[in-house]
Short mmCIF file of C-alpha atoms in Angstrom, two decimals:
data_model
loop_
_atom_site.label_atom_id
_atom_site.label_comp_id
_atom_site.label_asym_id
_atom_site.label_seq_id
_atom_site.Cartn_x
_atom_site.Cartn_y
_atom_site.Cartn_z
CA UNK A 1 42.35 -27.88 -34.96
CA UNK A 2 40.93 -27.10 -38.36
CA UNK A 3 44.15 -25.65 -39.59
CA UNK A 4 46.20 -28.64 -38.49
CA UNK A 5 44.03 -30.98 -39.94
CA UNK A 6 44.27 -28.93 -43.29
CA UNK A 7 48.06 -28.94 -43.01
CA UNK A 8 47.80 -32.53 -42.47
CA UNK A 9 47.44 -32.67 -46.02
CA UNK A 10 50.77 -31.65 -47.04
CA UNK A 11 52.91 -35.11 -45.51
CA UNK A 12 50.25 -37.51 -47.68
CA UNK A 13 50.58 -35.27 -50.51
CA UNK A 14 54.06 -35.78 -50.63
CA UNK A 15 53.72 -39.60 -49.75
CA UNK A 16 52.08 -40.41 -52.58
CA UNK A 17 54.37 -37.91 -54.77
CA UNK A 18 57.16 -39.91 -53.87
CA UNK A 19 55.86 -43.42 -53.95
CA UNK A 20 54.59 -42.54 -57.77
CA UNK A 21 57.68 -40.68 -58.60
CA UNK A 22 59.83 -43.80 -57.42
CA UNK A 23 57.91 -46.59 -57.92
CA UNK A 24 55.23 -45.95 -60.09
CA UNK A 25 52.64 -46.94 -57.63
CA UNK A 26 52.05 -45.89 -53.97
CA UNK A 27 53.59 -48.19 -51.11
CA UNK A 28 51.01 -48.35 -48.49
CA UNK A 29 53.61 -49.49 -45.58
CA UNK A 30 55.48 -46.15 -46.32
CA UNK A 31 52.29 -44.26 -45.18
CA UNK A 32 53.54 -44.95 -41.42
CA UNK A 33 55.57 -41.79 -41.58
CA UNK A 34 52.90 -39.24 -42.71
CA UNK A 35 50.68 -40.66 -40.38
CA UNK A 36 53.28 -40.59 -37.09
CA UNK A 37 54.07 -37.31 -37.59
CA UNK A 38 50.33 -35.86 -38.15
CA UNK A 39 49.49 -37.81 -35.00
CA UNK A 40 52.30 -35.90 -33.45
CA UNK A 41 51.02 -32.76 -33.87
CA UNK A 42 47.91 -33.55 -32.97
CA UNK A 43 48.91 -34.79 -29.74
CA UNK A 44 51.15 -31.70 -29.01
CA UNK A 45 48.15 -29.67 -30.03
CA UNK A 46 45.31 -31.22 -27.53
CA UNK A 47 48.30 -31.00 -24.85
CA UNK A 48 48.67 -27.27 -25.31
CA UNK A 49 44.42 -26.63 -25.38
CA UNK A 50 45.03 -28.62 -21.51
CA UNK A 51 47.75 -26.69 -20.18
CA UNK A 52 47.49 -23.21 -21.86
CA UNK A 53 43.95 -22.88 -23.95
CA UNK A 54 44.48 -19.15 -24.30
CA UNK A 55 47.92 -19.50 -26.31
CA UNK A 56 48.08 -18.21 -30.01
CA UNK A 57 46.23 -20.82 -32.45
CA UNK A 58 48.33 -20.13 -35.81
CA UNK A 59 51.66 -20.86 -34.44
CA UNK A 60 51.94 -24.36 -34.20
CA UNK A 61 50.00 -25.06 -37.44
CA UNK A 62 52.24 -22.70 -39.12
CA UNK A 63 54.93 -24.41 -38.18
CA UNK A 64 53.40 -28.01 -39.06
CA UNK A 65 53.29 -26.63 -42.37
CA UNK A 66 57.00 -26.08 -42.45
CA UNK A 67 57.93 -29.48 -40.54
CA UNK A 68 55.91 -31.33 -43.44
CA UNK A 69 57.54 -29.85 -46.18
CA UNK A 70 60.58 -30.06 -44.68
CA UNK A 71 60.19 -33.80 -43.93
CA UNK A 72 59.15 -34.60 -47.61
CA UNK A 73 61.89 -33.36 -49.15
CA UNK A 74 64.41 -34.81 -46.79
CA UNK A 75 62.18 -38.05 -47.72
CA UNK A 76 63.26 -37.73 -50.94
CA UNK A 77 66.82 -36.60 -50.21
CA UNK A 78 67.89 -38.91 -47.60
CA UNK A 79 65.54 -41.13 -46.00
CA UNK A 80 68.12 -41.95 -43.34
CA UNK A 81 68.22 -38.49 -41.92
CA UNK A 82 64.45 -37.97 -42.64
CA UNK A 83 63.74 -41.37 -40.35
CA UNK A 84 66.48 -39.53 -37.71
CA UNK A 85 64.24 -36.04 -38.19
CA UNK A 86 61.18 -37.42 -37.22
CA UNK A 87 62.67 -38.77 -33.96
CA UNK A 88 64.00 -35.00 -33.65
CA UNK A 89 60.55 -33.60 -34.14
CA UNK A 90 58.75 -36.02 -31.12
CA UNK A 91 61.76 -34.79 -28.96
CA UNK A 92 61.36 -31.04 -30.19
CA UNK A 93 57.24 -31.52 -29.88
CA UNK A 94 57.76 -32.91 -26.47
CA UNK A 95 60.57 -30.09 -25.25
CA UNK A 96 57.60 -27.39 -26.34
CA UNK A 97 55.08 -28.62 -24.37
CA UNK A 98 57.04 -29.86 -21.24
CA UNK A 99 58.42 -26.01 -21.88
CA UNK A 100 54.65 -24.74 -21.59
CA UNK A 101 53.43 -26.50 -18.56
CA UNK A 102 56.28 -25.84 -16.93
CA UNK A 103 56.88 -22.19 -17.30
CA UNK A 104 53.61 -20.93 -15.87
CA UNK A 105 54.53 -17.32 -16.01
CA UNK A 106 57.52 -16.36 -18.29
CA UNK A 107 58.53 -13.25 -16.49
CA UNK A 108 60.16 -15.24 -14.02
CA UNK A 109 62.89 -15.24 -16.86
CA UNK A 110 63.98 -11.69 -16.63
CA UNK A 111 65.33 -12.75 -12.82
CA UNK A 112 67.97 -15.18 -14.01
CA UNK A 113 68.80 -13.10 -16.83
CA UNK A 114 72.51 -13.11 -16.14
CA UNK A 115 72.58 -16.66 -15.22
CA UNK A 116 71.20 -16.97 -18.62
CA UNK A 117 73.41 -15.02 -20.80
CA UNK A 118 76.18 -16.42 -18.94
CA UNK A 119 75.04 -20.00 -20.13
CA UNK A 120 74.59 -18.63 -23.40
CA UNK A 121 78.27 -17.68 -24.01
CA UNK A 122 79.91 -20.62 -22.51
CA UNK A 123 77.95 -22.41 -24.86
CA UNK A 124 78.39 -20.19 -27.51
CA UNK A 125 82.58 -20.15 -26.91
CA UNK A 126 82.48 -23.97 -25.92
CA UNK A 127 83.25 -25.07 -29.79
CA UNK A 128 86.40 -22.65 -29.40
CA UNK A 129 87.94 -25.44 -27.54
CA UNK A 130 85.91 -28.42 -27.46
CA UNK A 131 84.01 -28.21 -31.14
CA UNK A 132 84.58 -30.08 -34.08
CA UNK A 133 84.77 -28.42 -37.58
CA UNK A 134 82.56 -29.56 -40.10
CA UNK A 135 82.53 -27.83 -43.36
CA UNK A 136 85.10 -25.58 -43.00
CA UNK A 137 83.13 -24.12 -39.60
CA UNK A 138 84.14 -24.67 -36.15
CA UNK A 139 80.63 -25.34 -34.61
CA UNK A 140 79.80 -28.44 -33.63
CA UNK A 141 80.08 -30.30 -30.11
CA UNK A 142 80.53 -34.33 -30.52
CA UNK A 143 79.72 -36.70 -27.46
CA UNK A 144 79.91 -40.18 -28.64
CA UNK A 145 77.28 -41.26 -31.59
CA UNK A 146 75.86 -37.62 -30.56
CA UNK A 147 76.26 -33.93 -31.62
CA UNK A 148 74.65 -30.82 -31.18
CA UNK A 149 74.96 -27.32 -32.19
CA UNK A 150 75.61 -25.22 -28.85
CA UNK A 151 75.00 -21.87 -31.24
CA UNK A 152 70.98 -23.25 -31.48
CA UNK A 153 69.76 -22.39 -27.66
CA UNK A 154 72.88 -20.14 -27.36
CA UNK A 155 70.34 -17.92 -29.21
CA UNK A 156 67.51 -18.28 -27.45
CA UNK A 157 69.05 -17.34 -24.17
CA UNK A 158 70.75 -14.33 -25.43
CA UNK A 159 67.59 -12.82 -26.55
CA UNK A 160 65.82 -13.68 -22.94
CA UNK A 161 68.94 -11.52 -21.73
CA UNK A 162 68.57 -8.69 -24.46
CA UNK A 163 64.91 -8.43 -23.61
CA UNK A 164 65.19 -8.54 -19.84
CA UNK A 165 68.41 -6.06 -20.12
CA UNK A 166 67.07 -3.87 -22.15
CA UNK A 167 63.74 -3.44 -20.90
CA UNK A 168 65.19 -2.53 -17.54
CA UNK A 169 67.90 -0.12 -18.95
CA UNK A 170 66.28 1.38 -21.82
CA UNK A 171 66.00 4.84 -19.96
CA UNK A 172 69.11 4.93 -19.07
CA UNK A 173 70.21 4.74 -22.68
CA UNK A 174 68.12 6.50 -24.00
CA UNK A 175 68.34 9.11 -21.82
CA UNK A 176 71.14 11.65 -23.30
CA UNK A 177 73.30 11.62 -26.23
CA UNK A 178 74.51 14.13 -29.19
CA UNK A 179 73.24 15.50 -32.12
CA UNK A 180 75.01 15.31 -35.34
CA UNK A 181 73.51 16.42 -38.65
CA UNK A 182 70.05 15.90 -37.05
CA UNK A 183 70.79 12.18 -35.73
CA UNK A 184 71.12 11.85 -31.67
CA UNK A 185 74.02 9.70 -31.46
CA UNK A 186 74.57 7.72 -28.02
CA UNK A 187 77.40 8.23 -25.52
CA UNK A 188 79.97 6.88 -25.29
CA UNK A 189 79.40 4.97 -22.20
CA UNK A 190 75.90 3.46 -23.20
CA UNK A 191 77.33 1.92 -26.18
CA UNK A 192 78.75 -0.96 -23.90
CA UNK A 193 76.19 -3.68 -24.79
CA UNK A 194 76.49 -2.78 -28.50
CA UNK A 195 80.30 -2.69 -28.70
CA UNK A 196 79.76 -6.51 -26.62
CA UNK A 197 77.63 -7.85 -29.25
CA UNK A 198 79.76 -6.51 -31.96
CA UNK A 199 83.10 -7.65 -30.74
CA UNK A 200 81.29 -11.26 -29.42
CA UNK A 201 80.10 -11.51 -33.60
CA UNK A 202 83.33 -11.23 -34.34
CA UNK A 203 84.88 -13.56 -32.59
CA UNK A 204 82.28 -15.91 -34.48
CA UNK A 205 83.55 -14.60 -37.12
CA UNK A 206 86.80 -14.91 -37.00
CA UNK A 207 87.23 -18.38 -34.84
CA UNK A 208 84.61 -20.09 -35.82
CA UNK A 209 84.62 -19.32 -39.59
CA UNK A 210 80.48 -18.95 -39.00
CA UNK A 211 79.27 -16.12 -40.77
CA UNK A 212 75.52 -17.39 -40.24
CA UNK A 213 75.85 -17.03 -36.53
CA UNK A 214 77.65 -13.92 -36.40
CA UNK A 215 75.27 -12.28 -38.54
CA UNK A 216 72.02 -13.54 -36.83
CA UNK A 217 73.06 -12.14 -33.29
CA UNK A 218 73.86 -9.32 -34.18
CA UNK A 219 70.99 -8.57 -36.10
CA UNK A 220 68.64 -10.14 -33.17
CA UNK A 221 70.52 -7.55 -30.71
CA UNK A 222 70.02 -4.37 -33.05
CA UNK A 223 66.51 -6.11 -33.43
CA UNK A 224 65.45 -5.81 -29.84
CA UNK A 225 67.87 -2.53 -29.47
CA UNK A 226 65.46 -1.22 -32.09
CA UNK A 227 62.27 -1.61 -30.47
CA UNK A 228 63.45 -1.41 -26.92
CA UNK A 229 64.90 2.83 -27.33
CA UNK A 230 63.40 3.69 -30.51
CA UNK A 231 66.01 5.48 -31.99
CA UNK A 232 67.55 4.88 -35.38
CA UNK A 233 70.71 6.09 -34.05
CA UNK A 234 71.62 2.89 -32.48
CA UNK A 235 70.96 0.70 -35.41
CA UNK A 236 72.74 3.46 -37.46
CA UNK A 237 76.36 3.01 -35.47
CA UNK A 238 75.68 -0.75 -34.96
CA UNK A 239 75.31 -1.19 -38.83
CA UNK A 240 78.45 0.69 -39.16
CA UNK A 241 80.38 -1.05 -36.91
CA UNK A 242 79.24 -4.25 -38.52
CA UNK A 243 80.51 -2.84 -41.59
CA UNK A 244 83.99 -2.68 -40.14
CA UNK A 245 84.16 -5.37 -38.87
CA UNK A 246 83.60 -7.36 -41.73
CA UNK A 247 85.56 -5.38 -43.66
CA UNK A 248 88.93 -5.34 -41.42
CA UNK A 249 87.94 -9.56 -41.31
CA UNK A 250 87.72 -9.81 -45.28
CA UNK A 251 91.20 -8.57 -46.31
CA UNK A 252 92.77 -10.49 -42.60
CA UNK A 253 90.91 -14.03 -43.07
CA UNK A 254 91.21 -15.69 -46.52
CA UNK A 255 88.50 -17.62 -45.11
CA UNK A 256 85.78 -14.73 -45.40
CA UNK A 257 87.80 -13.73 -49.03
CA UNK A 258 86.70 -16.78 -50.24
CA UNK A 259 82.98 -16.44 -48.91
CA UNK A 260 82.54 -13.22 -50.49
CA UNK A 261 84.36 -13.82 -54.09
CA UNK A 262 82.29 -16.80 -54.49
CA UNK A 263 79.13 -14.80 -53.74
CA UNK A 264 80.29 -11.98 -56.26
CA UNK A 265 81.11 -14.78 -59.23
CA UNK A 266 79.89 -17.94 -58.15
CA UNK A 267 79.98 -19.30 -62.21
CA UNK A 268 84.25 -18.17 -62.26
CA UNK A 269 85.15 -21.28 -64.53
CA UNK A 270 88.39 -21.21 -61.96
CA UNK A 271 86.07 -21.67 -58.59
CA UNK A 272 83.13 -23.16 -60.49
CA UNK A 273 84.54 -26.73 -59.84
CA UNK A 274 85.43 -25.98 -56.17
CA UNK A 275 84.89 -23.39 -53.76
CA UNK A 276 81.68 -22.15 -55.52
CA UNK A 277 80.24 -25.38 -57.15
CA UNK A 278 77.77 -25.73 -54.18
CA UNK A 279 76.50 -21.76 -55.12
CA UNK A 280 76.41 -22.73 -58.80
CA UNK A 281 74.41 -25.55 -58.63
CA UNK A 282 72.10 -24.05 -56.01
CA UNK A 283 71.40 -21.67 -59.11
CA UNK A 284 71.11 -24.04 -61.59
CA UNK A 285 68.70 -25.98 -59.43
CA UNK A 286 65.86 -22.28 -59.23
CA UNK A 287 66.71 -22.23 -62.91
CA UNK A 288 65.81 -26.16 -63.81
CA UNK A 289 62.80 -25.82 -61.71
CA UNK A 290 60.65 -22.63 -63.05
CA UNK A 291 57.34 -22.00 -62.00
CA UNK A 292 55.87 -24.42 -61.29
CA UNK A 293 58.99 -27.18 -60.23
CA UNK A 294 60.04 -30.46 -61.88
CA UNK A 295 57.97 -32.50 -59.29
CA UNK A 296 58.65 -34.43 -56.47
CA UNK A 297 61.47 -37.08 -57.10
CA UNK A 298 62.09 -35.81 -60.67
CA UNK A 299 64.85 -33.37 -60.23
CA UNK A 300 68.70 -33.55 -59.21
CA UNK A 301 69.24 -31.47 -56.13
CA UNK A 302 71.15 -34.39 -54.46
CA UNK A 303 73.88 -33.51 -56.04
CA UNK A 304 74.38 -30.36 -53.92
CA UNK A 305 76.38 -31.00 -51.18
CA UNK A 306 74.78 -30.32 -47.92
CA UNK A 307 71.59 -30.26 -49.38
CA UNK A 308 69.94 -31.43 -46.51
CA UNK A 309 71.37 -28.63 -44.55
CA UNK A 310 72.21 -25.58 -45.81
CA UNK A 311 70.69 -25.95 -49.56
CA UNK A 312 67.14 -27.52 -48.99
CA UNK A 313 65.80 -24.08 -50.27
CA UNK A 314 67.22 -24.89 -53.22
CA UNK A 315 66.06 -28.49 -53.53
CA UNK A 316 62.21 -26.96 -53.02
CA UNK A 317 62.81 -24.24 -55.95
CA UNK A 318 63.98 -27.15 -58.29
CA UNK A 319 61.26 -29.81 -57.63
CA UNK A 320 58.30 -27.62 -55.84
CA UNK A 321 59.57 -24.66 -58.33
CA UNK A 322 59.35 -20.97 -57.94
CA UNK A 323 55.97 -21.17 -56.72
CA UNK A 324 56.89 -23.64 -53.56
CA UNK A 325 59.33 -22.17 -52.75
CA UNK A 326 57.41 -18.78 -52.36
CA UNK A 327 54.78 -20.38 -50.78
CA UNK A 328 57.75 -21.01 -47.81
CA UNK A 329 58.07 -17.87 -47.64
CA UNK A 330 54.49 -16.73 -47.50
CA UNK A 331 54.86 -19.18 -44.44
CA UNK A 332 57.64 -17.37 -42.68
CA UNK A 333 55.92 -14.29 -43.38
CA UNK A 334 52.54 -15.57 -41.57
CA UNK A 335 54.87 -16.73 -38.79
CA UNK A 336 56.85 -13.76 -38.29
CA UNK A 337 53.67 -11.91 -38.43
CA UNK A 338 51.98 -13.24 -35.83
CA UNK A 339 55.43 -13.25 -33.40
CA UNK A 340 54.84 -9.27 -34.37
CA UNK A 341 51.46 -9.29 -33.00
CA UNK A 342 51.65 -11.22 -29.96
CA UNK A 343 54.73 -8.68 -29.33
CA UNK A 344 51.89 -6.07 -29.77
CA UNK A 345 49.37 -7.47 -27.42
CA UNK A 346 51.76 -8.36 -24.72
CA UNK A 347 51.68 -5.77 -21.54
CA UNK A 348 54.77 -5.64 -20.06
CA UNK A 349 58.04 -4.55 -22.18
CA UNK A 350 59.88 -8.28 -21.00
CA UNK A 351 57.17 -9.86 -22.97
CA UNK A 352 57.39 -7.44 -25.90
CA UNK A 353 60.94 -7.41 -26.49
CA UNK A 354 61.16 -11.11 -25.92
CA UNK A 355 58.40 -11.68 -28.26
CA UNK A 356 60.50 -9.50 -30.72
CA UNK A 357 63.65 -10.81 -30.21
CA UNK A 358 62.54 -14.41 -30.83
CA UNK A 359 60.45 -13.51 -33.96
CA UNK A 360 64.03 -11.80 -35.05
CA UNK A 361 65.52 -15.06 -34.74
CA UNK A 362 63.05 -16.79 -37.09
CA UNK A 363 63.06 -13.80 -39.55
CA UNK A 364 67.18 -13.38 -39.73
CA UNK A 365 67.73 -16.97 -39.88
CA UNK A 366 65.36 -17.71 -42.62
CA UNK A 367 66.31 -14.35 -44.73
CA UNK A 368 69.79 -15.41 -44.38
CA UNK A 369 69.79 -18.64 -45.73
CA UNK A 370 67.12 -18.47 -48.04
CA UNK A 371 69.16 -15.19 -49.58
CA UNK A 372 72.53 -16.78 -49.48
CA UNK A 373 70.75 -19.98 -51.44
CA UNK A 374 69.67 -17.55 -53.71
CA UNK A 375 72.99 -15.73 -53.69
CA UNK A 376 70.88 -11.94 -52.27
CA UNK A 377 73.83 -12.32 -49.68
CA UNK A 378 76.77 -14.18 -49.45
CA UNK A 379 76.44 -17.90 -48.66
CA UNK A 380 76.26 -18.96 -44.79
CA UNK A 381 76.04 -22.34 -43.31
CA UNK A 382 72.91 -22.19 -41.03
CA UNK A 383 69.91 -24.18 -40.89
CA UNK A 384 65.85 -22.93 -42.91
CA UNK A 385 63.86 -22.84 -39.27
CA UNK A 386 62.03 -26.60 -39.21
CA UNK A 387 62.44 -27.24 -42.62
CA UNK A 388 66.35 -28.37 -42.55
CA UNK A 389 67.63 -31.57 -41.18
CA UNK A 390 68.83 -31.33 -37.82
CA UNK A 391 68.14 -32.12 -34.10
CA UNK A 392 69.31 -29.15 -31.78
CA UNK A 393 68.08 -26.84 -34.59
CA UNK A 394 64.76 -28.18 -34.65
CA UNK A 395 64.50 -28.90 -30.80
CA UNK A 396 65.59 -24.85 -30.32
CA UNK A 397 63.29 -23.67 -33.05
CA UNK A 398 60.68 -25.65 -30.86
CA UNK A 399 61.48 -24.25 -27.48
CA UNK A 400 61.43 -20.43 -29.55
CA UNK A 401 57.84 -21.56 -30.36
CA UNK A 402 56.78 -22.58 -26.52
CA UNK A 403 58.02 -19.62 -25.58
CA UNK A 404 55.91 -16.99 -28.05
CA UNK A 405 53.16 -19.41 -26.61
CA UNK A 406 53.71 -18.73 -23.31
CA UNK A 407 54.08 -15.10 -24.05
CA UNK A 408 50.60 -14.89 -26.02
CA UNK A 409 48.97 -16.26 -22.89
CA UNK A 410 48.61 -15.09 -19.65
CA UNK A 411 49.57 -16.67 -16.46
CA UNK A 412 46.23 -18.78 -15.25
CA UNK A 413 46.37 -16.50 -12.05
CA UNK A 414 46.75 -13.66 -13.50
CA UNK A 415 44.13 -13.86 -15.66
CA UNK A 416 42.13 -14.63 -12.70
CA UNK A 417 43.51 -11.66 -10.52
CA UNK A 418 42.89 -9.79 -13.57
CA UNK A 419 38.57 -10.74 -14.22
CA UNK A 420 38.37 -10.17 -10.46
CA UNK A 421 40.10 -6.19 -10.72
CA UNK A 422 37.54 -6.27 -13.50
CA UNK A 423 35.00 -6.98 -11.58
CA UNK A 424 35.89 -5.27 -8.71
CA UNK A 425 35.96 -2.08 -10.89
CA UNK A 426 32.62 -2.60 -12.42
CA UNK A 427 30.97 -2.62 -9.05
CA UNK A 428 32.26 0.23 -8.42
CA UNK A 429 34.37 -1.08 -5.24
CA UNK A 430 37.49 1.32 -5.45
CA UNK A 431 40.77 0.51 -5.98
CA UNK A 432 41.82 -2.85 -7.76
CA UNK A 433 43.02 -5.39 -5.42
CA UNK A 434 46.85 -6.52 -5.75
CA UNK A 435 48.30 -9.30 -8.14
CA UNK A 436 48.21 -12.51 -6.51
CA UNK A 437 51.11 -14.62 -7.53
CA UNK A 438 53.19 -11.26 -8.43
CA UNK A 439 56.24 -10.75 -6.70
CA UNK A 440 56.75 -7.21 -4.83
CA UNK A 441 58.83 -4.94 -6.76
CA UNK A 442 57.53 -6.55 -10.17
CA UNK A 443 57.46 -3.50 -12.55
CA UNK A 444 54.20 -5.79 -14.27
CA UNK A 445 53.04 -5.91 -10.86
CA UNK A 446 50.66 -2.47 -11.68
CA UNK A 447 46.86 -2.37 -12.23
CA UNK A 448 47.54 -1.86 -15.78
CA UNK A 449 48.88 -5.60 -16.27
CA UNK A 450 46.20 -6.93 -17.40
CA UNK A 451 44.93 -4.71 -19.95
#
């Protein structure tokens, strides 16, 4: 509670910013947006002390922090899609916490695990033949005044399927495999989930002209691949394969050609006016702010197109300067860190690699974006994780967040189950009694659960 209520600083900050910036005075009826969204969180926050007291407290203030900023600029960019944002965060608030008090033990998950990925690629391969293209890429879904990004929980339910696949089958993979020049290289016939993911990012690639995408599930999948068989092997021939891939879709596609030349020379006085004008000015905006910014309102990252999208990095490092912007990314870090740990303290590998998997998901996706604003890789068009405008981004990024909650706390029966075995043990009664609520057959289903 203490650490939202310091966060709740940031929205009023800004406020006022603005309002001075604008006006030259503050407008006290413009205060009603700061103050719905604080109460927001605060709500969401009392509602997850009811249904799940034992759930990580940094997350969701972590994650305030980036909503706030996030909102603030978008104030200041477009106060018609800021006004449609905050709707999007009471729908994403609301999602997380229906999420938590419905999902009262998360292993259940790993069941449905096919059912799941199956989901996840029809959505995924949905804007193949029903999407729209916006910006050159073919990922949007439009019903009526509505549209949604299928690729958002596409993303989320592929990593519940790496985590519960691979934490059933990582024996079995691991298991044999030969040695060249001192690496243990997998057979043949355990490379069948990796050769899937490869050839699924490339049909992203290639049909949906979404680079973004492509590269985040991949990297989520070598991610949890990673951690699940420990060998460096498998990243090793995954990276190469990547490699290949992109390089066989460069010189087919002139649509990736023109990605990648624009990343190389994004100032070519031939491009400079066109394909990379959005890349130049991103540039020019981290060079007009500095240190310490231009302030609030005082800069000119509305003329980037898509700034509200794919280039609000940019409009922080012109107006919140270099020292805002790496404030964001002290923020990610903190966020990312504490996905790592609740990875740690989970006991069961589901819970682990799920717990990885989604903290790979806020890690890619905010690496890649922030680095192709910055031009460290080439340009992609995803979203900055609750700081970019948009509803199924920020209602997925959400639902990620319920469930690392969910993970970080123990079923209420377990835990029960678990101070009774405790107990039990301490009086010296014998053998701990049985999981309650446990399924047969449940490989968490061991007196070790609970430790």
């Amino acid at each position: 509670m203490i650490l939202l209520a310091a966060a709740a600083a940031i929205p009023f900050v800004g406020w006022a910013s603005l309002d001075l910036a604008r006006e030259g005075r503050v407008v006290a009826g413009n205060v009603l947006y700061p103050v719905l969204m604080v109460a927001m969180f605060f709500v969401a926050h009392l509602l997850l002390r009811l249904f799940r007291p034992q759930a990580d407290h940094y997350l969701l203030p972590l994650a305030s922090v980036l909503c706030y900023v996030g909102l603030t600029l978008l104030f200041r960019l477009d106060e018609h899609m800021a006004r449609l944002q905050v709707i999007w965060l009471g729908v994403g608030l609301a999602a997380m916490v229906v999420l938590v008090a419905a999902l009262r033990d998360y292993r259940v998950l790993a069941r449905y695990r096919y059912t799941l990925a199956v989901v996840g690629l029809v959505l995924l391969l949905s804007t193949m033949v029903l999407g729209k293209e916006v910006n050159g890429a073919r990922l949007w879904i439009v019903l009526g005044p509505l549209r949604f990004q299928p690729s958002e929980l596409a993303k989320i339910l592929l990593a519940v399927f790496f985590a519960a696949y691979l934490a059933d089958k990582k024996e079995l993979i691991t298991a044999a495999g030969r040695s060249v020049a001192g690496i243990t290289l997998p057979r043949l016939r355990d490379l069948g989930p990796l050769l899937t993911m490869w050839a699924l990012s490339l049909l992203l690639l290639i049909f949906q002209r979404d680079l973004g995408s492509s590269l985040l599930f991949f990297g989520i999948f070598l991610a949890v691949l990673y951690v699940a068989t420990a060998r460096v092997s498998f990243v090793l021939v995954g990276v190469v394969l990547f490699i290949l891939g992109a390089t066989f879709t460069f010189f087919a596609f002139s649509h990736v050609q023109e990605r990648v030349d624009t990343w190389l020379d994004p100032l070519n006085p031939e491009t400079i006016e066109d394909e990379s004008y959005q890349m130049a000015q991103s540039l020019f905006a981290f060079a007009e702010g500095g240190l310490s910014g231009t302030g609030l309102g005082r800069g000119y990252p509305d003329i980037i197109p898509f700034v509200e999208t794919d280039f609000i990095y940019a409009a922080a490092g012109e107006e919140l300067g270099l020292f805002g912007a790496a404030a964001l990314v002290l923020i990610y870090l903190l966020l990312i860190i504490r996905g790592l740990y609740i990875a740690m303290r989970s006991d069961n590998d589901f819970g682990k690699l799920l717990a990885v998997g989604l903290t790979a998901i806020i890690a890619l996706q905010s690496f890649i974006i922030m680095g192709g604003n910055i031009r460290l890789v080439p340009l992609t068009g995803i979203t900055l994780p609750f700081v970019s405008y948009g509803g199924s981004s920020l209602v997925s990024n959400f639902l990620l967040l319920g469930l690392l909650l969910c993970i970080s706390a123990p079923p209420r029966e377990s835990a029960a189950v678990i101070r009774r075995a405790a107990r039990v043990r301490r009086e010296g009664a014998g053998e701990a009694p049985a999981l309650a609520g446990v399924p047969d057959g449940d490989p968490a289903a061991t007196p070790e659960w609970g430790r």
